[in-house]
Short mmCIF file of C-alpha atoms in Angstrom, two decimals:
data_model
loop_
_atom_site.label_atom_id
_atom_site.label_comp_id
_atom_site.label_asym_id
_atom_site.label_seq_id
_atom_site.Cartn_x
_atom_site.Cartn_y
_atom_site.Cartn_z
CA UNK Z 4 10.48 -61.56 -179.50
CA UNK Z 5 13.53 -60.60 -181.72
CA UNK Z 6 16.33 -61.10 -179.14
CA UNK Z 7 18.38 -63.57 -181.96
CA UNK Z 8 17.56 -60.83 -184.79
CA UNK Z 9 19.08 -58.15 -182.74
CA UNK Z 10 22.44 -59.96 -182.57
CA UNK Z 11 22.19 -60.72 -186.37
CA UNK Z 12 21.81 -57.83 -186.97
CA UNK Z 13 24.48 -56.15 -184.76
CA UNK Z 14 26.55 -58.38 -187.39
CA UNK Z 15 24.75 -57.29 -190.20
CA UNK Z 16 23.84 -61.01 -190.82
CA UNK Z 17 20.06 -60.92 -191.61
CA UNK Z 18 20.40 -62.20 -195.06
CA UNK Z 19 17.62 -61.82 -197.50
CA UNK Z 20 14.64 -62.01 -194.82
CA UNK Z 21 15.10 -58.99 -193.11
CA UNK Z 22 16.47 -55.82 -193.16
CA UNK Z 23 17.40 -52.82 -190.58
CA UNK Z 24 15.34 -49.73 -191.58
CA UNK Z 25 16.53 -47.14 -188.75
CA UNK Z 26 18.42 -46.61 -186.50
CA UNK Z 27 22.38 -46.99 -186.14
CA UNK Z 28 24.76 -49.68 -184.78
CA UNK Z 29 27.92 -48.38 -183.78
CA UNK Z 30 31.21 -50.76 -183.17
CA UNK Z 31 34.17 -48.97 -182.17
CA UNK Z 32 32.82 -46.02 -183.63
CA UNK Z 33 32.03 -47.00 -186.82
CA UNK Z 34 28.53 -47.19 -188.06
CA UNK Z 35 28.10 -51.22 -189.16
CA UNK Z 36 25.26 -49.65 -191.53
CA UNK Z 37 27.67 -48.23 -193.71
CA UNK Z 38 30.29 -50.82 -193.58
CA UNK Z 39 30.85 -52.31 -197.08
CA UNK Z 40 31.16 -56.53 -197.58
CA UNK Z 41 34.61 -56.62 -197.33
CA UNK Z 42 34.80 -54.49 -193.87
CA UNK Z 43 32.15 -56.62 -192.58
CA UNK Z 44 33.99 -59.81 -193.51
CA UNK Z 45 37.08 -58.65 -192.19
CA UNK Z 46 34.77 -57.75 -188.66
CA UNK Z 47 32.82 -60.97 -188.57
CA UNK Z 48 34.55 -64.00 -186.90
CA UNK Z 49 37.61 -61.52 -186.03
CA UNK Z 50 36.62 -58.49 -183.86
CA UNK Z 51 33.04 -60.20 -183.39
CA UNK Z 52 32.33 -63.51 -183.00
CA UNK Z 53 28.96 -65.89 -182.15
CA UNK Z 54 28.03 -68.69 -180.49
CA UNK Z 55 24.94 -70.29 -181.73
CA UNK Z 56 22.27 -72.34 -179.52
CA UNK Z 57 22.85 -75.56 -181.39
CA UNK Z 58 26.60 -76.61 -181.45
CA UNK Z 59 26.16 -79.35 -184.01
CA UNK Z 60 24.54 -76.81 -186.13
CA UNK Z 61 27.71 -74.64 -186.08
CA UNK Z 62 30.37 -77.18 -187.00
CA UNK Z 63 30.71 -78.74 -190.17
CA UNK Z 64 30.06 -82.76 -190.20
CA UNK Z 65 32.52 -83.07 -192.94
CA UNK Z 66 35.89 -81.66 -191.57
CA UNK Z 67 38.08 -82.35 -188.49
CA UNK Z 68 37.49 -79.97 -185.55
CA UNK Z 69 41.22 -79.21 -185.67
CA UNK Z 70 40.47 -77.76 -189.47
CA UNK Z 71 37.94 -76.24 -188.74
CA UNK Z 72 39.58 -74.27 -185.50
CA UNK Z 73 42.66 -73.64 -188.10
CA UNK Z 74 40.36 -72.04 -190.72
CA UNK Z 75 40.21 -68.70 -187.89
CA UNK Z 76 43.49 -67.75 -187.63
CA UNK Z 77 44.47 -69.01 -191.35
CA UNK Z 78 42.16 -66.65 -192.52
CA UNK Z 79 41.91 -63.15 -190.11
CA UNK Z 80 45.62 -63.37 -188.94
CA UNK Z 81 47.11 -64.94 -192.43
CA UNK Z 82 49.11 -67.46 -189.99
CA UNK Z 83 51.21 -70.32 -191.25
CA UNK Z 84 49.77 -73.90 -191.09
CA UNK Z 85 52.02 -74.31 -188.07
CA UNK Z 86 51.01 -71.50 -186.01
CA UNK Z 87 47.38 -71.64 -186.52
CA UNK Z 88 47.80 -75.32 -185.13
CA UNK Z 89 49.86 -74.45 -182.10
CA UNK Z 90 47.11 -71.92 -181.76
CA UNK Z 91 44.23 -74.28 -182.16
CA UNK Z 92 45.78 -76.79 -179.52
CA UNK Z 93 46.30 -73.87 -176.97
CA UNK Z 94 42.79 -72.88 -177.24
CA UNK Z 95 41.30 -76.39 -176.89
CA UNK Z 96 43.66 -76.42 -173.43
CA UNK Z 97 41.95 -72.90 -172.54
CA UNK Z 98 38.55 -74.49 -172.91
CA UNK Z 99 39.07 -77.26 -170.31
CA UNK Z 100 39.09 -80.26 -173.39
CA UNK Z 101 41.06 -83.22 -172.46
CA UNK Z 102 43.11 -84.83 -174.84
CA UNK Z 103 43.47 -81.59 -177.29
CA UNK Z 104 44.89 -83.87 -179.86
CA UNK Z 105 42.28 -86.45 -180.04
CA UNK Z 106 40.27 -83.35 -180.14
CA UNK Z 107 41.59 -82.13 -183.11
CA UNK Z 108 41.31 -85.35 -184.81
CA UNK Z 109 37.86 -85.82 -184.33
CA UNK Z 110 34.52 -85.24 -186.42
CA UNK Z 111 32.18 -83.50 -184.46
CA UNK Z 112 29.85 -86.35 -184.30
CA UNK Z 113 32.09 -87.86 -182.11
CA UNK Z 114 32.02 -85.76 -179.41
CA UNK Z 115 29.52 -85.27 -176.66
CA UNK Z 116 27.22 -81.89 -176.82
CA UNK Z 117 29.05 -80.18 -174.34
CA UNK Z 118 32.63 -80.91 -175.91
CA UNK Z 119 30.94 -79.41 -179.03
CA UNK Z 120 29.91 -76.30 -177.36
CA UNK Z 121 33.17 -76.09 -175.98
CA UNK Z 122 34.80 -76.24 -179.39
CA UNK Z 123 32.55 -73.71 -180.69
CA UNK Z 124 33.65 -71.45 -177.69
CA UNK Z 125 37.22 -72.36 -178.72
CA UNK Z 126 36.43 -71.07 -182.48
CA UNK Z 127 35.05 -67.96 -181.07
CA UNK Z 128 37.40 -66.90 -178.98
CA UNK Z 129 40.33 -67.84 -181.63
CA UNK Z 130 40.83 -64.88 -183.35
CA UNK Z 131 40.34 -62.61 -179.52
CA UNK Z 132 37.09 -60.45 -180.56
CA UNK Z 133 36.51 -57.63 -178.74
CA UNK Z 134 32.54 -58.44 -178.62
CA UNK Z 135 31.42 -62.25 -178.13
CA UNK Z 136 27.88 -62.53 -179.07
CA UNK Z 137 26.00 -65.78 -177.10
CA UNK Z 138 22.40 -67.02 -178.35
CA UNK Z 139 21.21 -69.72 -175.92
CA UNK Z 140 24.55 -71.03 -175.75
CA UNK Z 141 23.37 -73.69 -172.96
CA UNK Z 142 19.63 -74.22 -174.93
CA UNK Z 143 20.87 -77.79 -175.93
CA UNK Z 144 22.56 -78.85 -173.06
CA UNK Z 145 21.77 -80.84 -169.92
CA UNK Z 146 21.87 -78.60 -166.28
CA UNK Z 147 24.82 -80.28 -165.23
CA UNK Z 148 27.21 -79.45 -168.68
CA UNK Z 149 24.99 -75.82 -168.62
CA UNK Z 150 26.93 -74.95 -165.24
CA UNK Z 151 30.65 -75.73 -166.39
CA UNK Z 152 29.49 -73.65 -169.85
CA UNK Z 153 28.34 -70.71 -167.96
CA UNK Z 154 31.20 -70.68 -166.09
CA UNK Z 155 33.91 -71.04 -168.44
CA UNK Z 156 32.74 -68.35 -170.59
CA UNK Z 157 33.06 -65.89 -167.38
CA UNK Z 158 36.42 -66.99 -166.94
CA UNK Z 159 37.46 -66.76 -170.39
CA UNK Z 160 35.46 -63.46 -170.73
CA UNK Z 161 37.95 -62.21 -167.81
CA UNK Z 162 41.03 -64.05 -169.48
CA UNK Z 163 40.54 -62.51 -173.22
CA UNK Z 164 38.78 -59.16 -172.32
CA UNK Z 165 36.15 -60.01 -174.17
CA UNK Z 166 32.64 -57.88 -173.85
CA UNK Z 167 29.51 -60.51 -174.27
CA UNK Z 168 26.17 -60.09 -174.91
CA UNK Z 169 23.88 -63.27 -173.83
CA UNK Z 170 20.57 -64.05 -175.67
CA UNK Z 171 18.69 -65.80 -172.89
CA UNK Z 172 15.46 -66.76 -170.75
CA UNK Z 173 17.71 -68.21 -168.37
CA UNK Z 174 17.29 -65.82 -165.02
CA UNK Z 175 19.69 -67.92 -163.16
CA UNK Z 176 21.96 -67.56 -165.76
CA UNK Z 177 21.77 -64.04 -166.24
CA UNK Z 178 22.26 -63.19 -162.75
CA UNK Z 179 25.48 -64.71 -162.68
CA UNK Z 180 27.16 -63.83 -165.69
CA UNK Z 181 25.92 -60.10 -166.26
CA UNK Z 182 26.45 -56.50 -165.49
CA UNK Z 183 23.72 -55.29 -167.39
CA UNK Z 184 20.04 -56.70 -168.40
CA UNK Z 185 17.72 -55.49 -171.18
CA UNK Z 186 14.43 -57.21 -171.35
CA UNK Z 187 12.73 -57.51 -174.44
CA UNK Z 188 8.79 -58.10 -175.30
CA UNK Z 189 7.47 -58.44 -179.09
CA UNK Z 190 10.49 -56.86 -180.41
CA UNK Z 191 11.33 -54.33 -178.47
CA UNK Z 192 13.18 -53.06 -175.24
CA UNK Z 193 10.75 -52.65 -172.26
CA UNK Z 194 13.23 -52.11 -169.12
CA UNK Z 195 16.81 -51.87 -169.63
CA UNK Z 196 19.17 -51.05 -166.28
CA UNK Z 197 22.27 -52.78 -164.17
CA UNK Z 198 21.05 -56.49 -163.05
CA UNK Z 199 21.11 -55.30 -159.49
CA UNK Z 200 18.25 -52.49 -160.17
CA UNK Z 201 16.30 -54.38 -162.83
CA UNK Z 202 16.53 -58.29 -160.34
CA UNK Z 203 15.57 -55.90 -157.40
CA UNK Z 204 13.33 -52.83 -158.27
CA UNK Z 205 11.82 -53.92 -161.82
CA UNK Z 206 9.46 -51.00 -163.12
CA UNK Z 207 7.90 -52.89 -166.21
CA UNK Z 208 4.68 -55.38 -165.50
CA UNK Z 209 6.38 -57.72 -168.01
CA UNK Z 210 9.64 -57.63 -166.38
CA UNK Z 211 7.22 -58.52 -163.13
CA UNK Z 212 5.47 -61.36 -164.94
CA UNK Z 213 8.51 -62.80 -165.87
CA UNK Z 214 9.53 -63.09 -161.99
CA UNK Z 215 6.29 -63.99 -160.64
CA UNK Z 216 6.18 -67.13 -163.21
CA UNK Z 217 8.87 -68.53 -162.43
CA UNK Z 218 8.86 -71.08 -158.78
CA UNK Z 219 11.10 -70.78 -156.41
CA UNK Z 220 12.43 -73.53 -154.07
CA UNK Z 221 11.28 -73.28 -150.25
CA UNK Z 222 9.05 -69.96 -151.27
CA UNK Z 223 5.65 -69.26 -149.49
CA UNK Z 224 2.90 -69.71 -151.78
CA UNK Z 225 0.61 -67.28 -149.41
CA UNK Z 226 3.20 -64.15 -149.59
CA UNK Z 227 4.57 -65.52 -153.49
CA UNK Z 228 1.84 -67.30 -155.46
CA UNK Z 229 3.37 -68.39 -158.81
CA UNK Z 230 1.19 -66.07 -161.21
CA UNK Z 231 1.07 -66.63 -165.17
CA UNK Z 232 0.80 -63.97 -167.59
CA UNK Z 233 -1.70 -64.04 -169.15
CA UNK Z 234 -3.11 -64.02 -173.20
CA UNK Z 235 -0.50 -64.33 -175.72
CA UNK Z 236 2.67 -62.80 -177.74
CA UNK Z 237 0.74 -60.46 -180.39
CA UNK Z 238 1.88 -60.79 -184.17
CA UNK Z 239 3.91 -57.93 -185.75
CA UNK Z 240 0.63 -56.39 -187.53
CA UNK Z 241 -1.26 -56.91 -184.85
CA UNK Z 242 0.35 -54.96 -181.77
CA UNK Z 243 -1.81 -52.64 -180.26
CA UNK Z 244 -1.15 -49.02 -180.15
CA UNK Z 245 0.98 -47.46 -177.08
CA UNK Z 246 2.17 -50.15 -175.49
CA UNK Z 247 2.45 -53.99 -176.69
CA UNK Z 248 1.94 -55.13 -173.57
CA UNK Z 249 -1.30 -53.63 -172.75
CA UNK Z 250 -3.88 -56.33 -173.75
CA UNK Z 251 -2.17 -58.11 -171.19
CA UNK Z 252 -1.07 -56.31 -168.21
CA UNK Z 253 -2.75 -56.04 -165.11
CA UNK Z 254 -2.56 -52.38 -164.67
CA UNK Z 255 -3.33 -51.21 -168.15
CA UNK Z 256 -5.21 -47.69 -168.27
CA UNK Z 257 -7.50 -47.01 -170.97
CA UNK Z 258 -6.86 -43.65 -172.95
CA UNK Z 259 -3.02 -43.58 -170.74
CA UNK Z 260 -1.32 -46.79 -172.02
CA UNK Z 261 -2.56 -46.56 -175.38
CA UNK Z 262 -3.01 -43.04 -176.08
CA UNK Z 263 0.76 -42.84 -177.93
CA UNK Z 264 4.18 -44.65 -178.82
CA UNK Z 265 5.93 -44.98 -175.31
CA UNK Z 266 9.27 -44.38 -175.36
CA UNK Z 267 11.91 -45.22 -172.73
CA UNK Z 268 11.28 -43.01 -169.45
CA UNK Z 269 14.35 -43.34 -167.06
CA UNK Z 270 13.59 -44.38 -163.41
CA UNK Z 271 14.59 -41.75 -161.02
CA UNK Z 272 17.52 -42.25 -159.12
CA UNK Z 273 18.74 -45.22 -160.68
CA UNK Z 274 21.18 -44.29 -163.11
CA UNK Z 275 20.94 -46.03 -166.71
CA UNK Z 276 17.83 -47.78 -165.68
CA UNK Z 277 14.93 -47.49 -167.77
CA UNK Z 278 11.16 -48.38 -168.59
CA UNK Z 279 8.85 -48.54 -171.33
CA UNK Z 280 5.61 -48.21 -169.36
CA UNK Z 281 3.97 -44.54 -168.46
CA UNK Z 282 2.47 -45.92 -165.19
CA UNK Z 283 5.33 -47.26 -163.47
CA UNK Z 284 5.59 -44.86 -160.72
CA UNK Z 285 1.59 -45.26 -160.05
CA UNK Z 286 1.94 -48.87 -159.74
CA UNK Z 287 2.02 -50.89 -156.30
CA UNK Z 288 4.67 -53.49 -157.13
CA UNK Z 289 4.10 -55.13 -154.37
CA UNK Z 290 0.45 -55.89 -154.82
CA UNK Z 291 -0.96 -59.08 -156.53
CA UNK Z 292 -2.37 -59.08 -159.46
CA UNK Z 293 -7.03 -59.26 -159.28
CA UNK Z 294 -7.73 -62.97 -158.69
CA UNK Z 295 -4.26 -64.52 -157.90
CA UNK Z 296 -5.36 -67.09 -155.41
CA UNK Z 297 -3.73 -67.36 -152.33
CA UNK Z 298 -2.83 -70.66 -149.84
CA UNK Z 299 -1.48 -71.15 -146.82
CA UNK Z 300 0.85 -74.78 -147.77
CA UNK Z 301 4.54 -74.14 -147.67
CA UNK Z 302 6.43 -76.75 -149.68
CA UNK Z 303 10.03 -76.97 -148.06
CA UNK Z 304 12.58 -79.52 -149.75
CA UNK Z 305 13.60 -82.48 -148.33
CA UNK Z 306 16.80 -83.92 -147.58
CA UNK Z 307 18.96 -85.27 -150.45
CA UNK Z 308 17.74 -88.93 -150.89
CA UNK Z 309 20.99 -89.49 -152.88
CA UNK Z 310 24.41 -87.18 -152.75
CA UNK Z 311 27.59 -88.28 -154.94
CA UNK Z 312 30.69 -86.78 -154.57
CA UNK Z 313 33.77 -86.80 -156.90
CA UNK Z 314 32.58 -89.88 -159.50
CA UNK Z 315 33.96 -90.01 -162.25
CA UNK Z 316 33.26 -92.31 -165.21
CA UNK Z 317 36.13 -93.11 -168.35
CA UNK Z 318 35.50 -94.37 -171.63
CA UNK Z 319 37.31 -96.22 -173.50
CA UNK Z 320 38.27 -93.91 -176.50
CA UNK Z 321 39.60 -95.78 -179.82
CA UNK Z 322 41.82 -94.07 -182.31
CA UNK Z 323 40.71 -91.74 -184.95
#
């Protein structure tokens, strides 16, 4: 719905396929619309930095991961060999790596997914940018690497005072890394507000659907039926007029959610939180939606069949 091509574009990275027509992006005050090539280079990979969904994708096949974590502060901080190596090697430490200088040594096909990520945090975070950008950072990684990822960005977040933006559809995730939420349907913002307001009072039907589809362990199916939403994403040329999500909400108006462009209407009393819909003080959030179906089994989990504690597993690692 164009949550990646807002953080390209917040590095003024859209290449030849796309191009910001209004609007302004403002870093540190400056307008990144009017930056010239070499202001943007000199911003890019220095003051703000991105971590991609696929790790492999990021890191070049061909070089070492220790030349590839030198090229960041060879290049922004015009470092000698020496120090951008001492530098490298500290970082790999920061980002919980064992043997940093195996790590260095090593092709990035021979590490696992989540050492990759890890080393692709590490490159981020090199050069200390003020704004880390992450786009599905844990998309290509199992649950159990996901949860040490999530929380070593927090902690390095803390560490490097480093502001982050996450592109996810990751609730869990969200709720436990963020201050701030902006949800996004068929490219644009439809409820924006701290996590607290939006996770507990959401004011958008989309923001609802979201919740509603997604099953909970242990929850009553009679009081919390797992709803859909339903029809699909419209194309760009085809979104209706008013608002996008009308042909598929249940408490579209005619001739109210249609009539005009709908712009951001803040919720009252919650300060900075905002909705895109013109109906969401009418609307019974608490109601379900015409037709959800309703039973009376509860599902509640069962004990563990199998719990391991404190395994661990070594490999035998030959030399590089």
């Amino acid at each position: 719905c164009g949550k990646s091509t807002v953080s390209l574009g917040i590095m003024r990275d859209l290449s030849n396929i796309g191009k910001i027509v209004g609007g302004k992006i403002k870093f540190q005050g400056k307008d990144m619309g009017e930056l010239s090539d070499e202001e943007l280079r000199s911003i890019r990979g220095n003051k703000i930095a991105m971590i991609y969904q696929e790790p492999m994708a990021s890191l070049n096949p061909a070089m070492k991961v220790g030349q590839q974590l030198m090229e960041v502060p060879l290049i922004h901080d015009k470092v000698s060999k020496e120090e951008a190596y001492k530098r490298a090697i500290e970082m790999v430490r920061s980002v919980k790596l064992p043997d940093p200088e195996r790590m260095m040594r090593s092709y990035p096909h021979q590490l696992s997914g989540g050492q990759q990520q890890r080393i692709v945090i590490a490159m981020a975070l090199l050069s200390k940018p003020a704004l880390l950008l992450l786009d599905e950072p844990t998309t290509a990684l199992d649950v159990t690497v996901e949860a040490g990822i999530v929380d070593l960005v927090k902690g390095l977040g803390e560490k490097f005072g480093t502001s982050m933006i996450f592109v996810s559809h990751n609730l869990g995730l969200i709720l436990e890394t963020c201050d701030r939420i902006t949800v996004m349907y068929s490219g644009e913002a439809v409820e924006t507000g701290k996590i607290k307001d939006v996770f507990d009072r959401m004011r958008h039907p989309y923001t609802q659907g979201l919740f509603r589809s997604i099953p909970l362990p242990g929850a009553d199916k009679n009081s919390r039926p797992l709803i859909s939403i339903p029809g699909q994403l419209p194309l760009p040329h085809e979104r209706p007029k008013g608002c996008n999500f009308g042909p598929r909400c249940h408490h579209f108006v005619e001739g109210v959610c249609n009539a005009a462009e709908i712009p951001m209407i803040e919720v009252a009393g919650h300060e900075g939180h905002f909705s895109r819909c013109v109906r969401f003080n009418e609307i019974d959030w608490e109601a379900l939606p015409p037709g959800a179906k309703k039973v009376n089994e509860r599902v509640v989990p069962g004990a563990p069949v199998l719990k391991i504690e404190d395994l661990r597993k070594y490999y035998r690692v030959g030399g590089n």
